[in-house]
Short mmCIF file of N, CA and C in Angstrom, two decimals:
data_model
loop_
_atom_site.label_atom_id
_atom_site.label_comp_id
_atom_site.label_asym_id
_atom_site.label_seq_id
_atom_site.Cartn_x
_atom_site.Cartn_y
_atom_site.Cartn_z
N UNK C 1 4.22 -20.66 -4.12
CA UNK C 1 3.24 -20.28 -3.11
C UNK C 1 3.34 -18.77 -2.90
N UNK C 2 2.48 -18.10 -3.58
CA UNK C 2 2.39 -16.40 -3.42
C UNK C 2 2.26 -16.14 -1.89
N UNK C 3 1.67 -16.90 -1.00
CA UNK C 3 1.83 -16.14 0.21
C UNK C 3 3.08 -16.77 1.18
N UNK C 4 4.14 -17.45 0.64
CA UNK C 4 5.50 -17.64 1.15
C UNK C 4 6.42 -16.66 1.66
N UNK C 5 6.91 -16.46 2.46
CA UNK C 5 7.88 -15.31 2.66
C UNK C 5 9.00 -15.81 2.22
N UNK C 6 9.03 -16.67 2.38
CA UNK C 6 10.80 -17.17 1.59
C UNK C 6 10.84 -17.34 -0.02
N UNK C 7 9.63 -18.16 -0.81
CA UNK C 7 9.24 -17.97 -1.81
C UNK C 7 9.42 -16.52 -2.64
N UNK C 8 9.09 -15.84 -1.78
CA UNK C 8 8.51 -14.37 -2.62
C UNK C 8 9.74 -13.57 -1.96
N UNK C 9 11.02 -13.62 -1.46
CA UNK C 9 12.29 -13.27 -1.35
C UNK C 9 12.78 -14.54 -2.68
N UNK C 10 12.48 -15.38 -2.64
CA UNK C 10 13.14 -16.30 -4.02
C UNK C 10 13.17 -15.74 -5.06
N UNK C 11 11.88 -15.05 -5.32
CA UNK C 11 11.22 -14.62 -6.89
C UNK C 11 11.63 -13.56 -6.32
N UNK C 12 12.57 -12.38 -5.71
CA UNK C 12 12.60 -11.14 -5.69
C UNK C 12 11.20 -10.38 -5.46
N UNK C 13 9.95 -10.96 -4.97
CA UNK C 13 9.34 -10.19 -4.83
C UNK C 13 9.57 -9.34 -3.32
N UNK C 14 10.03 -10.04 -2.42
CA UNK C 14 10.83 -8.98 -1.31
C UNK C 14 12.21 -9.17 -1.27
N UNK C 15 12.30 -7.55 -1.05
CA UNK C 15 13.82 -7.65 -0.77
C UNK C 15 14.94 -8.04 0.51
N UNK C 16 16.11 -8.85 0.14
CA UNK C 16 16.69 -9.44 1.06
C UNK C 16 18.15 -9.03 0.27
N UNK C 17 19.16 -9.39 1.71
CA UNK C 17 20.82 -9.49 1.46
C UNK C 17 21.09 -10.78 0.84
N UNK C 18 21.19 -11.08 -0.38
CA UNK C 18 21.25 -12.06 -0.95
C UNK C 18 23.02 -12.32 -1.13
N UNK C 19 23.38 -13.32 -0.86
CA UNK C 19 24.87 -13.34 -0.90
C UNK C 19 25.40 -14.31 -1.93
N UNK C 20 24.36 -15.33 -2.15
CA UNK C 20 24.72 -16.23 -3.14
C UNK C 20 23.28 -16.75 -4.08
N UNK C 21 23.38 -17.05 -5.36
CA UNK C 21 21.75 -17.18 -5.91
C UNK C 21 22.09 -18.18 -7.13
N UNK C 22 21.76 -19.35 -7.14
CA UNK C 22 22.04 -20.02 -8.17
C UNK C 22 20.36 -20.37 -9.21
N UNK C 23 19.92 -21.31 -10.34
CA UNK C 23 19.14 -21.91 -10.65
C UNK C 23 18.26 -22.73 -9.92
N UNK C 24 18.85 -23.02 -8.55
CA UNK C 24 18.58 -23.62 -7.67
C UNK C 24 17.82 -23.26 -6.46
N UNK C 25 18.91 -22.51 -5.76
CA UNK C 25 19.05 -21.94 -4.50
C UNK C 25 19.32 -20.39 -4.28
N UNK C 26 19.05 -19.52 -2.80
CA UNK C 26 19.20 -18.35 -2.78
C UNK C 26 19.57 -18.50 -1.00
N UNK C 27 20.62 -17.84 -0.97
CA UNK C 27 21.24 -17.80 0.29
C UNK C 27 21.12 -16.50 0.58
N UNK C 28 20.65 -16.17 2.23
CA UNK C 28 20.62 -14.34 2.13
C UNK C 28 20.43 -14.20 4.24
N UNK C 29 21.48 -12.79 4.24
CA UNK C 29 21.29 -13.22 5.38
C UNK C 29 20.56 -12.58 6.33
N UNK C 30 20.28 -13.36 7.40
CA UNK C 30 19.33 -13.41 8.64
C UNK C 30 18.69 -12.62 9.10
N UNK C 31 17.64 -11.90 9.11
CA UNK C 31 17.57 -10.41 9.46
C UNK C 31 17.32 -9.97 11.14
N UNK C 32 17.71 -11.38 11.52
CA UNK C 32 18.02 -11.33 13.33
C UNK C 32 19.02 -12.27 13.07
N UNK C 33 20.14 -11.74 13.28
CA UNK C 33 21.52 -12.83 13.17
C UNK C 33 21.89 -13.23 14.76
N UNK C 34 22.17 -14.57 14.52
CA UNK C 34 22.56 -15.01 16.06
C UNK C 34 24.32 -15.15 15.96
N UNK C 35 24.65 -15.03 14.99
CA UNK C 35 26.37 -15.24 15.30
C UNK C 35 26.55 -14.06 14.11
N UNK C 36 28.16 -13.64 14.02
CA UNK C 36 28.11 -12.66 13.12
C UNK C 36 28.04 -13.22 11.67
N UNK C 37 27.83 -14.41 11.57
CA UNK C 37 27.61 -15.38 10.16
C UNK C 37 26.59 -15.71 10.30
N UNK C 38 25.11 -15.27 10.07
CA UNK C 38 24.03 -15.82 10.21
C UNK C 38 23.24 -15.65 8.94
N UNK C 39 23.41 -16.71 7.98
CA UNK C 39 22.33 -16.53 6.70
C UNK C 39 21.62 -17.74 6.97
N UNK C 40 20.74 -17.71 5.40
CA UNK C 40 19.84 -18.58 5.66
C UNK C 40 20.32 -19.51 3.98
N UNK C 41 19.93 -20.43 3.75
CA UNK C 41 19.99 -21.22 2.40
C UNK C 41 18.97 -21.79 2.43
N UNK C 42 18.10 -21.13 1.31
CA UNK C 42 16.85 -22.05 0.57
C UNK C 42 17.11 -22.66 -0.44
N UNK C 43 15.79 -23.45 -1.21
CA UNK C 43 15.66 -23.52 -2.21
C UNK C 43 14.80 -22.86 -3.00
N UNK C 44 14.89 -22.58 -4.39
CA UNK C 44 13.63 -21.85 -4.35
C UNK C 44 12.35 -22.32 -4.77
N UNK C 45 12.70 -23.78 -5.05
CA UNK C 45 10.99 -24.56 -4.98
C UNK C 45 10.57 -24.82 -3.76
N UNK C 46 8.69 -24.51 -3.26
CA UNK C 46 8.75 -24.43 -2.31
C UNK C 46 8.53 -26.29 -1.85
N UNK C 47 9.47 -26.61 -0.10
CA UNK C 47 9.37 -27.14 0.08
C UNK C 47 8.88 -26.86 1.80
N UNK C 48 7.60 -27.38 1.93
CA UNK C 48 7.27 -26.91 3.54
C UNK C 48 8.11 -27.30 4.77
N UNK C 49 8.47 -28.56 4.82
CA UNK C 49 9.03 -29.14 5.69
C UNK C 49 9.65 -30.17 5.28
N UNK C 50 11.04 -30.78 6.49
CA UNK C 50 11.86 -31.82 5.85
C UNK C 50 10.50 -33.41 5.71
N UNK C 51 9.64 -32.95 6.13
CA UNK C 51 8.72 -34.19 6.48
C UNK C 51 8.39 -34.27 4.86
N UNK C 52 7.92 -32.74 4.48
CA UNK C 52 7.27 -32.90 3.05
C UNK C 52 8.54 -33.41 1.73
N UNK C 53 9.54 -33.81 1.94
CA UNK C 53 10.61 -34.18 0.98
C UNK C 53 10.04 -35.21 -0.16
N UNK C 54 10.66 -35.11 -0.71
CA UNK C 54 10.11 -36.78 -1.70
C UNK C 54 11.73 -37.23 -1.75
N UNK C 55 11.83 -38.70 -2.39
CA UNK C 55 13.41 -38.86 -2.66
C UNK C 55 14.35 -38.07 -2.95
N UNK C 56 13.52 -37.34 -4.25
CA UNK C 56 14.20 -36.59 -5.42
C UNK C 56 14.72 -35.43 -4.79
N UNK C 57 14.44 -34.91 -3.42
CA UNK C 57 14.92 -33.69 -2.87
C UNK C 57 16.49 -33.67 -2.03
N UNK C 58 16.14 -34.74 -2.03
CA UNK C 58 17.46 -35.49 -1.25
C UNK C 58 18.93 -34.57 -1.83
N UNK C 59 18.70 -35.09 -2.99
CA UNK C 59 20.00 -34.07 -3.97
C UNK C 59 20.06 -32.30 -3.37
N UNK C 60 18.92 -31.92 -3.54
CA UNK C 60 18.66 -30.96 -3.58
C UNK C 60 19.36 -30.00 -1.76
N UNK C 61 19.01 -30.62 -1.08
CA UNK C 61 19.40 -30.81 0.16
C UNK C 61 20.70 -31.06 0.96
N UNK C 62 21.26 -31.64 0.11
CA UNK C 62 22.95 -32.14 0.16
C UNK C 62 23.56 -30.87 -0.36
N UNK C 63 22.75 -30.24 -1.80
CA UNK C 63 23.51 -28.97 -2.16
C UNK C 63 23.50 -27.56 -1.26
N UNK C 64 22.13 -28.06 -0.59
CA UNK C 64 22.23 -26.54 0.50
C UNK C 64 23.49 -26.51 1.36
N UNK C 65 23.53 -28.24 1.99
CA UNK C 65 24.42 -27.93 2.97
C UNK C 65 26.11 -27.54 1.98
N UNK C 66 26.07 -28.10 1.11
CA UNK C 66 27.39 -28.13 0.10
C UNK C 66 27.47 -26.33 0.21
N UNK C 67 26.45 -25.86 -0.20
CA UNK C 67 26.61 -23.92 -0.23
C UNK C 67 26.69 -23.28 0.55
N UNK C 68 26.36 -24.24 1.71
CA UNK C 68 26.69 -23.35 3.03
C UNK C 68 28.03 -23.50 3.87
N UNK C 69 28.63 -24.26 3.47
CA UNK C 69 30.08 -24.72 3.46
C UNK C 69 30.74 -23.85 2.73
N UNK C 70 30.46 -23.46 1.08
CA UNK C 70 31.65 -22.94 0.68
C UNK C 70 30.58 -21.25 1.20
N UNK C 71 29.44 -21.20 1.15
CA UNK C 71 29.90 -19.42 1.91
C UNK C 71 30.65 -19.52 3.52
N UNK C 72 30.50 -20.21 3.87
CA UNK C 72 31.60 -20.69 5.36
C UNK C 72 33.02 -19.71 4.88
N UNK C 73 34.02 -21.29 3.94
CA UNK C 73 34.83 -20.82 3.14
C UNK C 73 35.20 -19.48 2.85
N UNK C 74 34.32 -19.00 1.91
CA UNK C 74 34.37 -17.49 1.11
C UNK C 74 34.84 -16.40 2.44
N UNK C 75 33.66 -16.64 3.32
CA UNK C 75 33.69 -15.66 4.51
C UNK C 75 34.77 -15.68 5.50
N UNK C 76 35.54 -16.80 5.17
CA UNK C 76 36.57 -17.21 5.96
C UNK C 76 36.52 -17.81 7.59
N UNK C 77 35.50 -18.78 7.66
CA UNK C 77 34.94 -19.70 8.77
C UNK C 77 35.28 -20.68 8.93
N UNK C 78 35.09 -21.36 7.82
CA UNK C 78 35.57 -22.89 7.82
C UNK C 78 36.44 -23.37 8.57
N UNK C 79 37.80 -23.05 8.70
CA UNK C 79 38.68 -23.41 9.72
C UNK C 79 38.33 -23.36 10.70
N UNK C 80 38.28 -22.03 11.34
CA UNK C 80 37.28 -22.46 12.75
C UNK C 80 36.35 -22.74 13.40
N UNK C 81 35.35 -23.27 12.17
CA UNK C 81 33.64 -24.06 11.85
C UNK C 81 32.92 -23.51 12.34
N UNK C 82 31.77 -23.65 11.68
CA UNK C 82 30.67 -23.16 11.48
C UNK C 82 29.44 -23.91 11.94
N UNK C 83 28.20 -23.96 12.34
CA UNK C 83 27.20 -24.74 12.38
C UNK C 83 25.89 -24.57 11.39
N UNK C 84 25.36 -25.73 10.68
CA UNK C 84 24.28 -25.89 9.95
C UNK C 84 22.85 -26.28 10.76
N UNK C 85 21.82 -25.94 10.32
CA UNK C 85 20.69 -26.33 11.46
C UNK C 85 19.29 -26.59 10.08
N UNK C 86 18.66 -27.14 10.64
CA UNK C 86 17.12 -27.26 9.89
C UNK C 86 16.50 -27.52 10.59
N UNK C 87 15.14 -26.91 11.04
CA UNK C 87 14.39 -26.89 11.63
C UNK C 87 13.35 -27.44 11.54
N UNK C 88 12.33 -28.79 11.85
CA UNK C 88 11.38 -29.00 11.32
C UNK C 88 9.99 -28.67 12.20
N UNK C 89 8.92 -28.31 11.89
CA UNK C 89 7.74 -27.78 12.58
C UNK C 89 8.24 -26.78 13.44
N UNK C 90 7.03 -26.51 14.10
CA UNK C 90 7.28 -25.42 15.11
C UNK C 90 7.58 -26.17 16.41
N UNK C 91 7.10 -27.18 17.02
CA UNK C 91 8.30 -27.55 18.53
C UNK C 91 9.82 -27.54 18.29
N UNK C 92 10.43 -27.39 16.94
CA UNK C 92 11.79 -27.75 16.79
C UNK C 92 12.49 -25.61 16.52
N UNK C 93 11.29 -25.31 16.15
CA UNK C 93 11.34 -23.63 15.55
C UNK C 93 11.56 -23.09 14.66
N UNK C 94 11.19 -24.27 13.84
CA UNK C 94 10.65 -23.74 12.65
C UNK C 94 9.65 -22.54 12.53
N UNK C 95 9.84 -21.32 12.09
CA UNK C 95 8.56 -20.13 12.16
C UNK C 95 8.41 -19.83 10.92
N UNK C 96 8.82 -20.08 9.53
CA UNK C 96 8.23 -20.24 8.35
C UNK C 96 9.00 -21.63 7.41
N UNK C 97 7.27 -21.78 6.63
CA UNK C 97 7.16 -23.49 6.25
C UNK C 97 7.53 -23.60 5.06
N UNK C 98 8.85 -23.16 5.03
CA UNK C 98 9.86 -23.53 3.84
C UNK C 98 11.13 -23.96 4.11
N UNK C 99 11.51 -25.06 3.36
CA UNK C 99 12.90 -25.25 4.57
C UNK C 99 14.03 -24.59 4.27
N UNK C 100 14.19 -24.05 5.30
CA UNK C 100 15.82 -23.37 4.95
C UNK C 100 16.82 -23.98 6.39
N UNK C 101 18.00 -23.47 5.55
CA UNK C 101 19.55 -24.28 6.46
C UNK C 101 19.52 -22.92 6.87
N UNK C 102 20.08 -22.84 8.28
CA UNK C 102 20.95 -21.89 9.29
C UNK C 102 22.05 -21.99 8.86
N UNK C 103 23.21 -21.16 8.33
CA UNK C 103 24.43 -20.83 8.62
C UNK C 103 24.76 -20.12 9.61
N UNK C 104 25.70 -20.26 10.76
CA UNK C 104 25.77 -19.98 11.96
C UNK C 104 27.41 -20.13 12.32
N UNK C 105 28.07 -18.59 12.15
CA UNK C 105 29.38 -18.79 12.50
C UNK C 105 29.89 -17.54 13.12
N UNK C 106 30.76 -17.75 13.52
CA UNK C 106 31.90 -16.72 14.06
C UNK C 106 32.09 -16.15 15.31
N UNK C 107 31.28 -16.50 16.10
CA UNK C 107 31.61 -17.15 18.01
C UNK C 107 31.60 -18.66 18.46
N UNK C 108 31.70 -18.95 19.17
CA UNK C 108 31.50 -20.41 19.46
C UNK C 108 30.27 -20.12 20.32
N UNK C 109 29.81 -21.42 19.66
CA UNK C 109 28.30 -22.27 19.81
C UNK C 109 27.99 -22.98 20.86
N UNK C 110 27.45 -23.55 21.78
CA UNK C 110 27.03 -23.65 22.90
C UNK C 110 26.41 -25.19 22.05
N UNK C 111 26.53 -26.39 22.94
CA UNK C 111 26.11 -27.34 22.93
C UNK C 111 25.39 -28.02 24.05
N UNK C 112 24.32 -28.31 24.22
CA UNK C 112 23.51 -28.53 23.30
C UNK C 112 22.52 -27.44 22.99
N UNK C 113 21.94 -27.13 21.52
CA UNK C 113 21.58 -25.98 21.58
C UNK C 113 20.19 -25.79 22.07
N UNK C 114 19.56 -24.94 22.49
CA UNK C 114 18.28 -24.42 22.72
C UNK C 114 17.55 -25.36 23.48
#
Protein backbone atom coordinates (compact mmCIF):
# COMPACT_ATOMS: atom_id res chain seq x y z
CA UNK A 1 0.00 0.00 0.00
CA UNK A 2 2.02 3.16 -1.36
CA UNK A 3 0.10 5.43 0.81
CA UNK A 4 1.02 3.38 4.21
CA UNK A 5 3.24 5.06 6.59
CA UNK A 6 4.42 1.98 8.09
CA UNK A 7 4.56 0.21 4.70
CA UNK A 8 6.73 2.84 3.11
CA UNK A 9 9.16 2.92 6.45
CA UNK A 10 9.08 -1.11 5.56
CA UNK A 11 10.29 -0.56 1.95
CA UNK A 12 12.74 2.22 3.25
CA UNK A 13 10.88 4.62 1.50
CA UNK A 14 10.88 6.80 4.86
CA UNK A 15 13.33 6.99 7.11
CA UNK A 16 13.14 5.47 10.63
CA UNK A 17 15.51 4.09 13.75
CA UNK A 18 15.32 0.70 12.69
CA UNK A 19 16.77 -1.61 15.39
CA UNK A 20 15.95 -4.94 14.11
CA UNK A 21 14.81 -5.98 10.23
CA UNK A 22 14.31 -9.44 9.23
CA UNK A 23 12.50 -11.08 5.74
CA UNK A 24 9.68 -10.67 7.73
CA UNK A 25 9.51 -7.92 10.07
CA UNK A 26 11.01 -4.32 10.89
CA UNK A 27 11.17 -3.08 14.40
CA UNK A 28 12.06 0.77 14.79
CA UNK A 29 11.62 3.05 17.41
CA UNK A 30 8.74 5.32 18.42
CA UNK A 31 9.11 8.71 17.37
CA UNK A 32 6.98 9.83 20.58
CA UNK A 33 8.32 7.28 23.07
CA UNK A 34 6.24 6.69 26.17
CA UNK A 35 8.84 4.69 28.27
CA UNK A 36 12.57 4.91 27.53
CA UNK A 37 11.97 1.47 25.46
CA UNK A 38 9.44 2.50 23.11
CA UNK A 39 9.60 0.79 19.55
CA UNK A 40 7.27 -0.40 17.39
CA UNK A 41 7.27 -4.16 15.54
CA UNK A 42 5.66 -4.57 12.20
CA UNK A 43 5.33 -6.69 9.62
CA UNK A 44 6.11 -5.74 6.45
CA UNK A 45 3.08 -7.17 4.58
CA UNK A 46 0.49 -4.85 4.93
CA UNK A 47 -1.94 -5.94 7.46
CA UNK A 48 -4.75 -3.21 8.47
CA UNK A 49 -6.05 -4.48 11.53
CA UNK A 50 -6.02 -7.53 13.96
CA UNK A 51 -9.74 -7.86 12.60
CA UNK A 52 -8.23 -8.08 8.98
CA UNK A 53 -5.94 -11.38 9.96
CA UNK A 54 -6.60 -14.59 8.09
CA UNK A 55 -5.37 -17.91 9.95
CA UNK A 56 -2.16 -17.88 8.20
CA UNK A 57 -1.13 -14.59 10.10
CA UNK A 58 -1.42 -16.11 13.25
CA UNK A 59 2.34 -17.36 12.84
CA UNK A 60 3.24 -14.26 11.76
CA UNK A 61 2.02 -12.50 14.91
CA UNK A 62 3.42 -14.85 17.53
CA UNK A 63 6.83 -13.80 15.81
CA UNK A 64 6.28 -10.09 16.49
CA UNK A 65 5.61 -10.71 19.95
CA UNK A 66 8.71 -13.46 19.96
CA UNK A 67 10.98 -10.09 18.59
CA UNK A 68 9.85 -7.99 20.88
CA UNK A 69 10.91 -10.10 23.72
CA UNK A 70 14.31 -10.74 22.54
CA UNK A 71 14.82 -6.74 21.72
CA UNK A 72 13.46 -6.58 25.53
CA UNK A 73 16.45 -9.03 26.17
CA UNK A 74 19.19 -7.33 23.93
CA UNK A 75 18.29 -3.92 25.63
CA UNK A 76 18.43 -5.45 28.87
CA UNK A 77 14.54 -5.31 30.11
CA UNK A 78 13.41 -8.50 30.33
CA UNK A 79 14.12 -9.09 33.88
CA UNK A 80 12.40 -6.27 34.96
CA UNK A 81 9.56 -6.61 32.04
CA UNK A 82 8.44 -5.00 29.62
CA UNK A 83 4.86 -4.45 28.11
CA UNK A 84 3.48 -5.50 24.54
CA UNK A 85 0.24 -3.71 23.23
CA UNK A 86 -1.82 -3.90 19.80
CA UNK A 87 -4.12 -1.70 19.12
CA UNK A 88 -7.17 -2.36 17.14
CA UNK A 89 -9.29 0.59 15.37
CA UNK A 90 -9.31 3.89 16.52
CA UNK A 91 -11.61 3.63 19.97
CA UNK A 92 -8.73 1.26 21.14
CA UNK A 93 -5.86 3.97 19.36
CA UNK A 94 -4.99 2.66 16.83
CA UNK A 95 -3.83 5.97 14.53
CA UNK A 96 -2.30 4.06 11.60
CA UNK A 97 -3.98 0.87 9.83
CA UNK A 98 -1.18 -1.42 9.97
CA UNK A 99 -0.68 -3.50 12.82
CA UNK A 100 2.12 -2.95 14.82
CA UNK A 101 3.17 -4.27 18.59
CA UNK A 102 4.19 -1.50 21.21
CA UNK A 103 7.33 -2.33 22.97
CA UNK A 104 7.12 -0.45 26.15
CA UNK A 105 9.86 -0.61 28.84
CA UNK A 106 11.97 0.84 31.38
CA UNK A 107 9.65 2.65 34.07
CA UNK A 108 6.87 0.92 35.49
CA UNK A 109 3.55 0.86 33.82
CA UNK A 110 0.44 1.87 35.36
CA UNK A 111 -2.44 -0.62 35.28
CA UNK A 112 -4.98 -0.38 33.93
CA UNK A 113 -3.79 1.42 31.01
CA UNK A 114 -5.42 4.45 29.34
Amino acid sequence: MSSCLFCRIASADIPAKVIYQDADLVAFEDINPQAPLHCLVIPRRHIGTLNDMTPEDATLVGTMHYRAAQIARERGYADGGFRTVINCNADAGQTVFHIHLHLLAGRRLGWPPG
